[in-house]
């Protein structure tokens, strides 16, 4: 087993004629927390979506835990079982309770018996502080609660890496903290995480490494101190001067 | 001008018989149409482009030709190929195939109305496309499909009057026969209309009731 859970080599991605990801090279170690920052439209979310095969790429290679997912014929469903994905818009299943949302994939994909799956789900709901919402439907939950259920749902598959696509961007300010707290706890437990975020405070506090994506290109990469306080690239300086208040 | 509604009263038992034939032929056609339509609708969104194209052709042809012509084709046309069907079976087949195209479009529309994020979330959890369809997309689509499906059932019940042209003694045909005997056009056609209305009203109540039972807030 290699030391890299995620390895991206020379990735290029186009939407039609629009070149959205340009020669991306990125490696993430087991246990590492990497934040991807950058302006809207810089390709952050697209990069994340490429990493679990939701977006096809035009050239380059992506390895997840040693498996090349960009080769044809690869069993994507199998690979995705080890990648947790958190969306900006939660994407909880509205016709199921929180508990059913969490147990669906373990039961249907991993064939875990219902009682066992529910036990694990309740444990995860306790972990994200929502045990009492087990039988609530998504419509009855606040945005922050929905996102925490979504995190529990991903964790139920016991992933090796968790990817977060702007997890707090659609939230009311007062519920952001609960979600970030859950994410911090995960990071402290040693979960490998790739986080696309605008939360600079979170990126500084939690991540081991920050990657700045600008117009589809990685232009700066390093520890939070290096990137946030001593940026080398003028575009990074410009971007940070607009967003930072740390 | 005088009306003689006692003629309608005397005709009621026959009209009731005709109505039961209408109900039988319609419900069998609905069942057949649902089977075909669900398959056709799923094919419309299936990852395979061959299936998508095939179901597209089926739907376009059926929707682009009159039901009456389709009924004639099955009943009068197929014998030329050595396939002889009795009128009732021909009616059910023609109406079922016809309805399948409309149901197919309704099913496709319902599936496509479910936000793309639902499929992506399901795939991200490691489900296959089929599992995601079955457990996540279809249960949500079904709730949205019900109202237009109800409309289709009602339309089909009314359109079943067209099979009167191939000598099936359903409600419309029964009315015609009684009028040739009694000459009470207004009274009998009123009665026929009333029977149709009672049946379509029943369908719309049943659909409304199931909608309420199945509703969850989104």
Coordinates of C-alpha atoms in Angstrom, one line a residue:
Chain A
X1 CA 0.0 0.0 0.0
X2 CA 1.3 3.4 -1.0
X3 CA 1.5 6.2 1.5
X4 CA -0.9 8.3 -0.6
X5 CA -4.7 7.9 -0.3
X6 CA -5.2 10.3 -3.2
X7 CA -2.9 10.9 -6.0
X8 CA -3.7 13.1 -9.0
X9 CA -1.3 13.2 -12.0
X10 CA -1.5 15.8 -14.8
X11 CA -5.3 16.1 -14.6
X12 CA -7.0 18.1 -17.3
X13 CA -10.8 18.7 -17.4
X14 CA -12.8 20.6 -19.9
X15 CA -16.5 21.6 -20.0
X16 CA -17.0 21.8 -23.7
X17 CA -14.2 24.1 -24.9
X18 CA -13.7 25.6 -21.4
X19 CA -10.5 24.4 -19.8
X20 CA -11.6 24.2 -16.1
X21 CA -8.7 22.1 -14.5
X22 CA -5.3 22.6 -15.9
X23 CA -2.5 20.1 -15.3
X24 CA -3.4 19.4 -11.7
X25 CA -1.0 17.4 -9.6
X26 CA -2.0 16.7 -6.1
X27 CA -1.1 14.1 -3.5
X28 CA -2.8 13.5 -0.1
X29 CA -1.3 11.3 2.6
X30 CA -3.3 9.1 4.9
X31 CA -4.4 11.1 7.9
X32 CA -3.8 14.4 6.2
X33 CA -6.3 17.3 6.2
X34 CA -6.0 19.4 3.0
X35 CA -8.0 22.5 2.4
X36 CA -8.6 23.7 -1.1
X37 CA -9.3 27.5 -1.4
X38 CA -9.9 29.8 -4.3
X39 CA -12.3 32.1 -5.9
X40 CA -15.7 31.0 -7.2
X41 CA -15.3 29.3 -10.5
X42 CA -11.7 28.4 -10.0
X43 CA -12.5 24.7 -10.3
X44 CA -12.4 23.7 -6.6
X45 CA -15.7 21.8 -6.6
X46 CA -15.0 20.3 -10.0
X47 CA -11.7 18.9 -8.8
X48 CA -13.4 17.3 -5.8
X49 CA -16.1 15.8 -8.0
X50 CA -13.4 14.4 -10.3
X51 CA -11.8 12.7 -7.4
X52 CA -14.8 10.4 -6.8
X53 CA -15.7 10.0 -10.4
X54 CA -18.7 12.2 -10.6
X55 CA -17.1 14.2 -13.4
X56 CA -15.3 12.5 -16.3
X57 CA -11.8 13.9 -17.0
X58 CA -10.2 14.4 -20.4
X59 CA -6.6 13.5 -19.5
X60 CA -4.4 12.5 -16.6
X61 CA -4.8 9.9 -13.9
X62 CA -6.4 9.7 -10.5
X63 CA -5.5 7.1 -7.9
X64 CA -7.6 6.5 -4.8
X65 CA -5.8 4.2 -2.3
X66 CA -3.7 2.8 -5.2
X67 CA -6.6 2.1 -7.5
X68 CA -6.6 4.1 -10.8
X69 CA -10.2 5.3 -11.1
X70 CA -9.7 7.0 -14.5
X71 CA -9.0 3.7 -16.3
X72 CA -12.0 2.3 -18.2
X73 CA -13.7 -0.6 -16.6
X74 CA -12.9 0.3 -13.1
X75 CA -15.6 -0.5 -10.5
X76 CA -16.4 3.0 -9.4
X77 CA -19.1 2.0 -7.0
X78 CA -16.5 -0.1 -5.1
X79 CA -14.0 2.8 -5.0
X80 CA -16.7 5.3 -3.9
X81 CA -17.5 3.1 -0.9
X82 CA -14.2 4.3 0.6
X83 CA -14.7 8.0 -0.2
X84 CA -17.2 10.0 1.8
X85 CA -18.6 13.0 0.0
X86 CA -20.3 15.9 1.6
X87 CA -22.2 18.3 -0.7
X88 CA -23.0 22.0 -0.2
X89 CA -26.7 21.3 -0.6
X90 CA -26.6 18.2 1.7
X91 CA -28.5 16.0 -0.7
X92 CA -30.2 14.0 2.1
X93 CA -32.9 11.7 0.8
X94 CA -36.2 13.5 1.6
X95 CA -38.4 10.4 1.7
X96 CA -36.4 8.8 4.5
X97 CA -35.8 9.6 8.1
X98 CA -32.3 10.6 9.3
X99 CA -31.8 7.0 10.5
X100 CA -32.9 5.5 7.1
X101 CA -30.7 8.0 5.3
X102 CA -27.7 6.7 7.3
X103 CA -28.5 3.0 7.1
X104 CA -29.5 2.8 3.4
X105 CA -26.0 2.3 1.9
X106 CA -24.6 0.1 4.7
X107 CA -27.6 -2.2 4.3
X108 CA -28.0 -2.3 0.5
X109 CA -24.3 -2.0 -0.5
X110 CA -22.5 -3.7 2.3
X111 CA -25.3 -6.0 3.2
X112 CA -25.1 -5.2 6.9
X113 CA -28.1 -6.5 8.8
X114 CA -30.7 -3.8 9.7
X115 CA -30.3 -4.1 13.5
X116 CA -26.5 -3.7 13.2
X117 CA -26.8 -0.9 10.7
X118 CA -29.2 1.0 13.0
X119 CA -26.9 0.5 16.0
X120 CA -24.0 2.0 14.0
X121 CA -26.2 4.8 12.7
X122 CA -27.4 5.8 16.2
X123 CA -23.8 5.8 17.4
X124 CA -22.9 8.2 14.5
X125 CA -25.9 10.4 15.2
X126 CA -24.7 10.7 18.8
X127 CA -21.3 11.6 17.6
X128 CA -22.7 14.5 15.5
X129 CA -25.0 15.5 18.4
X130 CA -28.3 14.5 16.7
X131 CA -29.3 11.3 18.4
X132 CA -32.8 12.7 19.2
X133 CA -33.4 13.4 15.5
X134 CA -33.0 9.8 14.4
X135 CA -36.7 9.6 13.3
X136 CA -37.0 13.1 11.9
X137 CA -37.3 13.7 8.2
X138 CA -34.8 16.0 6.5
X139 CA -37.6 18.7 6.0
X140 CA -37.8 18.8 9.8
X141 CA -34.1 19.6 10.3
X142 CA -32.2 22.9 10.1
X143 CA -29.5 23.3 7.5
X144 CA -26.7 22.6 10.0
X145 CA -28.6 19.5 11.3
X146 CA -29.0 18.2 7.7
X147 CA -25.3 18.6 7.0
X148 CA -24.4 16.8 10.2
X149 CA -26.8 13.9 9.2
X150 CA -25.1 13.9 5.8
X151 CA -21.7 13.6 7.5
X152 CA -23.0 10.7 9.7
X153 CA -24.4 9.1 6.5
X154 CA -21.0 9.2 4.8
X155 CA -19.2 8.0 7.9
X156 CA -21.5 4.9 8.1
X157 CA -19.7 3.5 5.1
X158 CA -16.5 3.7 7.1
X159 CA -14.6 5.7 4.4
X160 CA -10.9 6.1 4.2
X161 CA -11.1 9.7 3.1
X162 CA -13.8 12.3 3.5
X163 CA -14.3 15.0 0.9
X164 CA -16.3 18.2 1.7
X165 CA -17.6 20.4 -1.0
X166 CA -18.2 23.8 0.6
X167 CA -20.0 22.1 3.5
X168 CA -21.0 25.3 5.3
X169 CA -21.7 27.6 2.3
X170 CA -25.5 27.0 2.3
X171 CA -25.9 27.3 6.0
X172 CA -27.3 30.0 8.3
X173 CA -24.4 31.6 10.2
X174 CA -25.6 30.3 13.5
X175 CA -25.5 26.7 12.4
X176 CA -22.1 26.8 10.8
X177 CA -20.2 26.2 14.0
X178 CA -21.9 22.9 14.8
X179 CA -20.8 21.5 11.5
X180 CA -17.3 22.8 11.7
X181 CA -17.0 21.4 15.2
X182 CA -17.9 17.9 13.9
X183 CA -15.4 18.3 11.1
X184 CA -12.7 19.4 13.6
X185 CA -13.4 16.4 15.7
X186 CA -13.1 14.1 12.7
X187 CA -9.7 15.7 11.8
X188 CA -8.5 15.2 15.4
X189 CA -9.4 11.5 15.2
X190 CA -7.1 11.2 12.2
X191 CA -9.6 11.1 9.4
X192 CA -8.1 12.0 6.0
X193 CA -10.0 15.0 4.7
X194 CA -10.1 17.1 1.6
X195 CA -12.1 20.2 2.2
X196 CA -13.2 22.8 -0.4
X197 CA -13.9 25.8 1.8
X198 CA -14.3 29.5 2.2
X199 CA -13.9 29.2 6.0
X200 CA -10.3 30.6 6.3
X201 CA -10.4 30.2 10.1
X202 CA -11.2 26.5 9.8
X203 CA -8.6 26.0 7.0
X204 CA -5.9 27.7 9.2
X205 CA -6.8 25.9 12.4
X206 CA -7.5 22.3 11.1
X207 CA -5.6 21.7 7.9
X208 CA -2.1 20.4 7.5
X209 CA -1.9 21.9 4.1
X210 CA -3.7 24.5 2.0
X211 CA -3.9 24.4 -1.7
X212 CA -4.9 27.5 -3.7
X213 CA -6.6 26.9 -6.9
X214 CA -6.8 29.9 -9.3
X215 CA -8.4 29.6 -12.7
X216 CA -8.1 25.8 -12.8
X217 CA -4.4 25.8 -11.8
X218 CA -2.8 25.0 -8.4
X219 CA -0.7 28.2 -7.9
X220 CA 0.2 27.9 -4.3
X221 CA 0.5 25.0 -1.9
X222 CA 1.9 24.7 1.6
X223 CA 1.2 24.8 5.4
X224 CA -1.5 27.2 6.6
X225 CA 1.2 29.6 7.9
X226 CA 3.0 29.6 4.5
X227 CA 0.0 30.1 2.4
X228 CA -2.1 32.4 4.6
X229 CA 0.6 34.6 6.1
X230 CA 3.5 34.4 3.6
X231 CA 1.9 33.8 0.2
X232 CA 4.4 33.8 -2.6
X233 CA 2.1 34.1 -5.6
X234 CA 0.6 37.6 -6.2
X235 CA -2.8 36.1 -7.1
X236 CA -2.8 34.3 -3.7
X237 CA -2.0 37.6 -2.0
X238 CA -4.8 39.3 -3.9
X239 CA -7.3 36.5 -3.1
X240 CA -6.4 36.5 0.6
X241 CA -6.7 40.2 0.9
X242 CA -10.3 39.9 -0.3
X243 CA -11.4 37.1 1.9
X244 CA -9.3 37.1 5.0
X245 CA -10.3 38.4 8.4
X246 CA -8.3 36.2 10.7
Chain B
X1 CA -90.4 18.9 -27.2
X2 CA -90.7 16.2 -24.6
X3 CA -88.2 14.0 -22.9
X4 CA -88.9 10.4 -21.8
X5 CA -86.4 9.6 -19.1
X6 CA -88.3 6.3 -18.4
X7 CA -86.5 5.0 -21.5
X8 CA -83.2 5.8 -19.7
X9 CA -84.5 4.0 -16.6
X10 CA -85.3 0.9 -18.6
X11 CA -81.9 1.1 -20.3
X12 CA -80.0 1.3 -17.0
X13 CA -79.3 -2.5 -16.6
X14 CA -77.8 -2.6 -20.2
X15 CA -75.8 0.6 -19.7
X16 CA -74.5 -0.8 -16.4
X17 CA -73.4 -3.9 -18.2
X18 CA -71.7 -1.7 -20.8
X19 CA -70.0 0.3 -18.1
X20 CA -68.5 -2.8 -16.5
X21 CA -67.1 -3.8 -19.9
X22 CA -65.6 -0.3 -20.2
X23 CA -64.1 -0.6 -16.7
X24 CA -62.7 -4.1 -17.5
X25 CA -61.1 -3.0 -20.8
X26 CA -59.8 0.2 -19.2
X27 CA -58.3 -1.4 -16.2
X28 CA -56.6 -4.1 -18.2
X29 CA -55.2 -1.5 -20.6
X30 CA -54.0 0.6 -17.7
X31 CA -52.2 -2.4 -16.3
X32 CA -50.6 -3.2 -19.6
X33 CA -49.8 0.5 -20.2
X34 CA -48.2 0.8 -16.8
X35 CA -45.9 -2.2 -17.4
X36 CA -44.9 -0.9 -20.9
X37 CA -44.7 2.7 -19.7
X38 CA -42.5 2.1 -16.6
X39 CA -40.1 0.1 -18.8
X40 CA -40.2 2.7 -21.6
X41 CA -39.7 5.6 -19.1
X42 CA -36.8 3.9 -17.4
X43 CA -35.2 3.2 -20.8
X44 CA -35.5 6.9 -21.6
X45 CA -33.1 7.7 -18.7
X46 CA -31.0 4.5 -18.8
X47 CA -27.3 5.0 -19.3
X48 CA -27.4 2.9 -22.5
X49 CA -28.0 5.1 -25.5
X50 CA -29.5 2.2 -27.6
X51 CA -32.3 1.7 -25.0
X52 CA -32.8 5.4 -24.9
X53 CA -33.2 5.6 -28.7
X54 CA -35.5 2.6 -28.9
X55 CA -37.9 3.9 -26.3
X56 CA -37.8 7.3 -27.9
X57 CA -38.9 6.0 -31.2
X58 CA -41.7 4.0 -29.7
X59 CA -43.0 7.0 -27.8
X60 CA -42.8 9.3 -30.7
X61 CA -44.6 7.0 -33.1
X62 CA -47.4 6.1 -30.7
X63 CA -47.9 9.7 -29.7
X64 CA -47.8 10.9 -33.3
X65 CA -50.6 8.6 -34.5
X66 CA -54.3 8.5 -33.6
X67 CA -55.5 5.8 -31.1
X68 CA -58.4 5.0 -33.5
X69 CA -55.9 4.2 -36.3
X70 CA -53.9 2.1 -33.8
X71 CA -57.0 0.1 -32.8
X72 CA -57.9 -0.5 -36.5
X73 CA -54.3 -1.6 -37.2
X74 CA -54.4 -4.1 -34.4
X75 CA -57.9 -5.4 -35.1
X76 CA -58.2 -5.2 -38.9
X77 CA -54.5 -5.0 -39.9
X78 CA -52.9 -7.8 -38.0
X79 CA -55.1 -10.6 -39.5
X80 CA -53.2 -9.8 -42.8
X81 CA -50.1 -11.1 -40.9
X82 CA -52.1 -14.2 -39.8
X83 CA -52.7 -12.8 -36.3
X84 CA -56.4 -12.9 -35.5
X85 CA -57.4 -11.3 -32.2
X86 CA -60.9 -11.2 -30.7
X87 CA -62.1 -7.6 -30.4
X88 CA -61.7 -7.3 -26.6
X89 CA -58.1 -8.5 -26.7
X90 CA -57.3 -6.3 -29.7
X91 CA -58.8 -3.3 -27.8
X92 CA -56.8 -4.0 -24.7
X93 CA -53.5 -4.4 -26.7
X94 CA -54.0 -1.3 -28.8
X95 CA -55.0 0.8 -25.8
X96 CA -52.2 -0.6 -23.6
X97 CA -49.5 0.1 -26.2
X98 CA -51.0 3.5 -26.7
X99 CA -51.1 4.3 -23.0
X100 CA -47.6 2.9 -22.5
X101 CA -46.1 5.8 -24.5
X102 CA -47.8 8.4 -22.4
X103 CA -47.0 6.7 -19.2
X104 CA -43.4 6.4 -20.4
X105 CA -43.2 10.2 -20.8
X106 CA -44.8 10.7 -17.4
X107 CA -42.3 8.3 -15.8
X108 CA -39.3 10.0 -17.5
X109 CA -40.5 13.4 -16.5
X110 CA -40.9 12.3 -12.9
X111 CA -37.5 10.8 -12.7
X112 CA -35.9 13.8 -14.3
X113 CA -37.7 16.1 -11.9
X114 CA -35.7 14.6 -9.0
X115 CA -32.7 16.8 -8.4
X116 CA -29.4 15.5 -9.8
X117 CA -27.8 15.8 -6.4
X118 CA -29.9 12.9 -5.2
X119 CA -28.4 10.5 -7.7
X120 CA -24.9 11.9 -7.0
X121 CA -25.3 11.5 -3.3
X122 CA -26.5 7.9 -3.8
X123 CA -23.6 7.1 -6.1
X124 CA -21.1 8.7 -3.8
X125 CA -22.2 6.3 -1.1
X126 CA -21.1 3.4 -3.3
X127 CA -24.5 2.5 -4.7
X128 CA -24.8 1.3 -8.3
X129 CA -26.9 3.3 -10.7
X130 CA -29.6 0.7 -10.4
X131 CA -29.6 0.7 -6.6
X132 CA -29.7 4.5 -6.6
X133 CA -32.7 4.4 -9.0
X134 CA -34.6 1.8 -7.0
X135 CA -34.0 3.1 -3.5
X136 CA -33.6 6.9 -3.9
X137 CA -34.9 8.2 -7.2
X138 CA -38.0 6.1 -8.0
X139 CA -39.7 6.4 -4.6
X140 CA -39.5 10.2 -4.9
X141 CA -40.5 10.2 -8.6
X142 CA -43.5 8.0 -7.8
X143 CA -45.1 10.7 -5.6
X144 CA -44.7 13.3 -8.4
X145 CA -45.9 10.9 -11.1
X146 CA -49.2 10.1 -9.4
X147 CA -51.2 13.2 -10.4
X148 CA -50.3 13.1 -14.2
X149 CA -50.8 9.3 -14.1
X150 CA -54.3 9.9 -12.8
X151 CA -55.0 12.2 -15.7
X152 CA -53.7 9.6 -18.1
X153 CA -56.1 6.9 -16.5
X154 CA -59.0 9.3 -16.9
X155 CA -58.1 10.1 -20.5
X156 CA -57.8 6.4 -21.3
X157 CA -61.1 5.5 -19.8
X158 CA -62.8 8.2 -22.0
X159 CA -60.8 7.1 -25.0
X160 CA -62.0 3.5 -24.5
X161 CA -65.2 4.7 -26.2
X162 CA -63.2 4.3 -29.4
X163 CA -63.2 0.5 -29.2
X164 CA -67.0 0.7 -29.8
X165 CA -65.9 0.8 -33.4
X166 CA -64.6 -2.8 -33.3
X167 CA -67.9 -4.2 -32.0
X168 CA -67.1 -4.3 -28.3
X169 CA -70.3 -3.8 -26.4
X170 CA -68.8 -1.3 -23.9
X171 CA -70.7 1.7 -22.6
X172 CA -70.7 3.9 -25.8
X173 CA -71.6 1.0 -28.1
X174 CA -74.3 -0.1 -25.7
X175 CA -75.8 3.4 -25.8
X176 CA -75.8 3.4 -29.6
X177 CA -77.6 0.0 -29.7
X178 CA -80.3 1.1 -27.3
X179 CA -80.9 4.3 -29.3
X180 CA -81.3 2.4 -32.6
X181 CA -84.2 0.6 -30.8
X182 CA -85.7 3.5 -28.8
X183 CA -84.8 6.6 -30.7
X184 CA -84.3 8.4 -27.3
X185 CA -80.9 10.0 -28.2
X186 CA -80.9 12.8 -25.7
X187 CA -81.9 10.7 -22.7
X188 CA -79.6 7.7 -23.5
X189 CA -76.5 9.8 -24.3
X190 CA -77.1 11.8 -21.1
X191 CA -77.1 8.5 -19.2
X192 CA -74.0 7.4 -21.0
X193 CA -72.2 10.6 -20.2
X194 CA -73.3 10.3 -16.5
X195 CA -71.8 6.8 -16.3
X196 CA -68.5 8.0 -17.8
X197 CA -68.5 10.9 -15.4
X198 CA -69.1 8.6 -12.4
X199 CA -66.2 6.4 -13.4
X200 CA -63.7 9.2 -14.1
X201 CA -64.7 10.9 -10.9
X202 CA -64.1 7.7 -8.9
X203 CA -60.6 7.5 -10.5
X204 CA -59.8 11.1 -9.6
X205 CA -60.9 10.5 -6.0
X206 CA -58.8 7.4 -5.7
X207 CA -55.7 9.2 -7.1
X208 CA -56.3 12.2 -4.8
X209 CA -56.5 9.8 -1.8
X210 CA -53.3 8.0 -2.7
X211 CA -51.5 11.3 -3.2
X212 CA -52.4 12.3 0.3
X213 CA -51.4 9.0 1.8
X214 CA -48.0 9.1 0.0
X215 CA -47.1 12.7 0.5
X216 CA -44.1 13.7 2.5
X217 CA -42.8 17.2 2.7
X218 CA -39.8 18.0 0.6

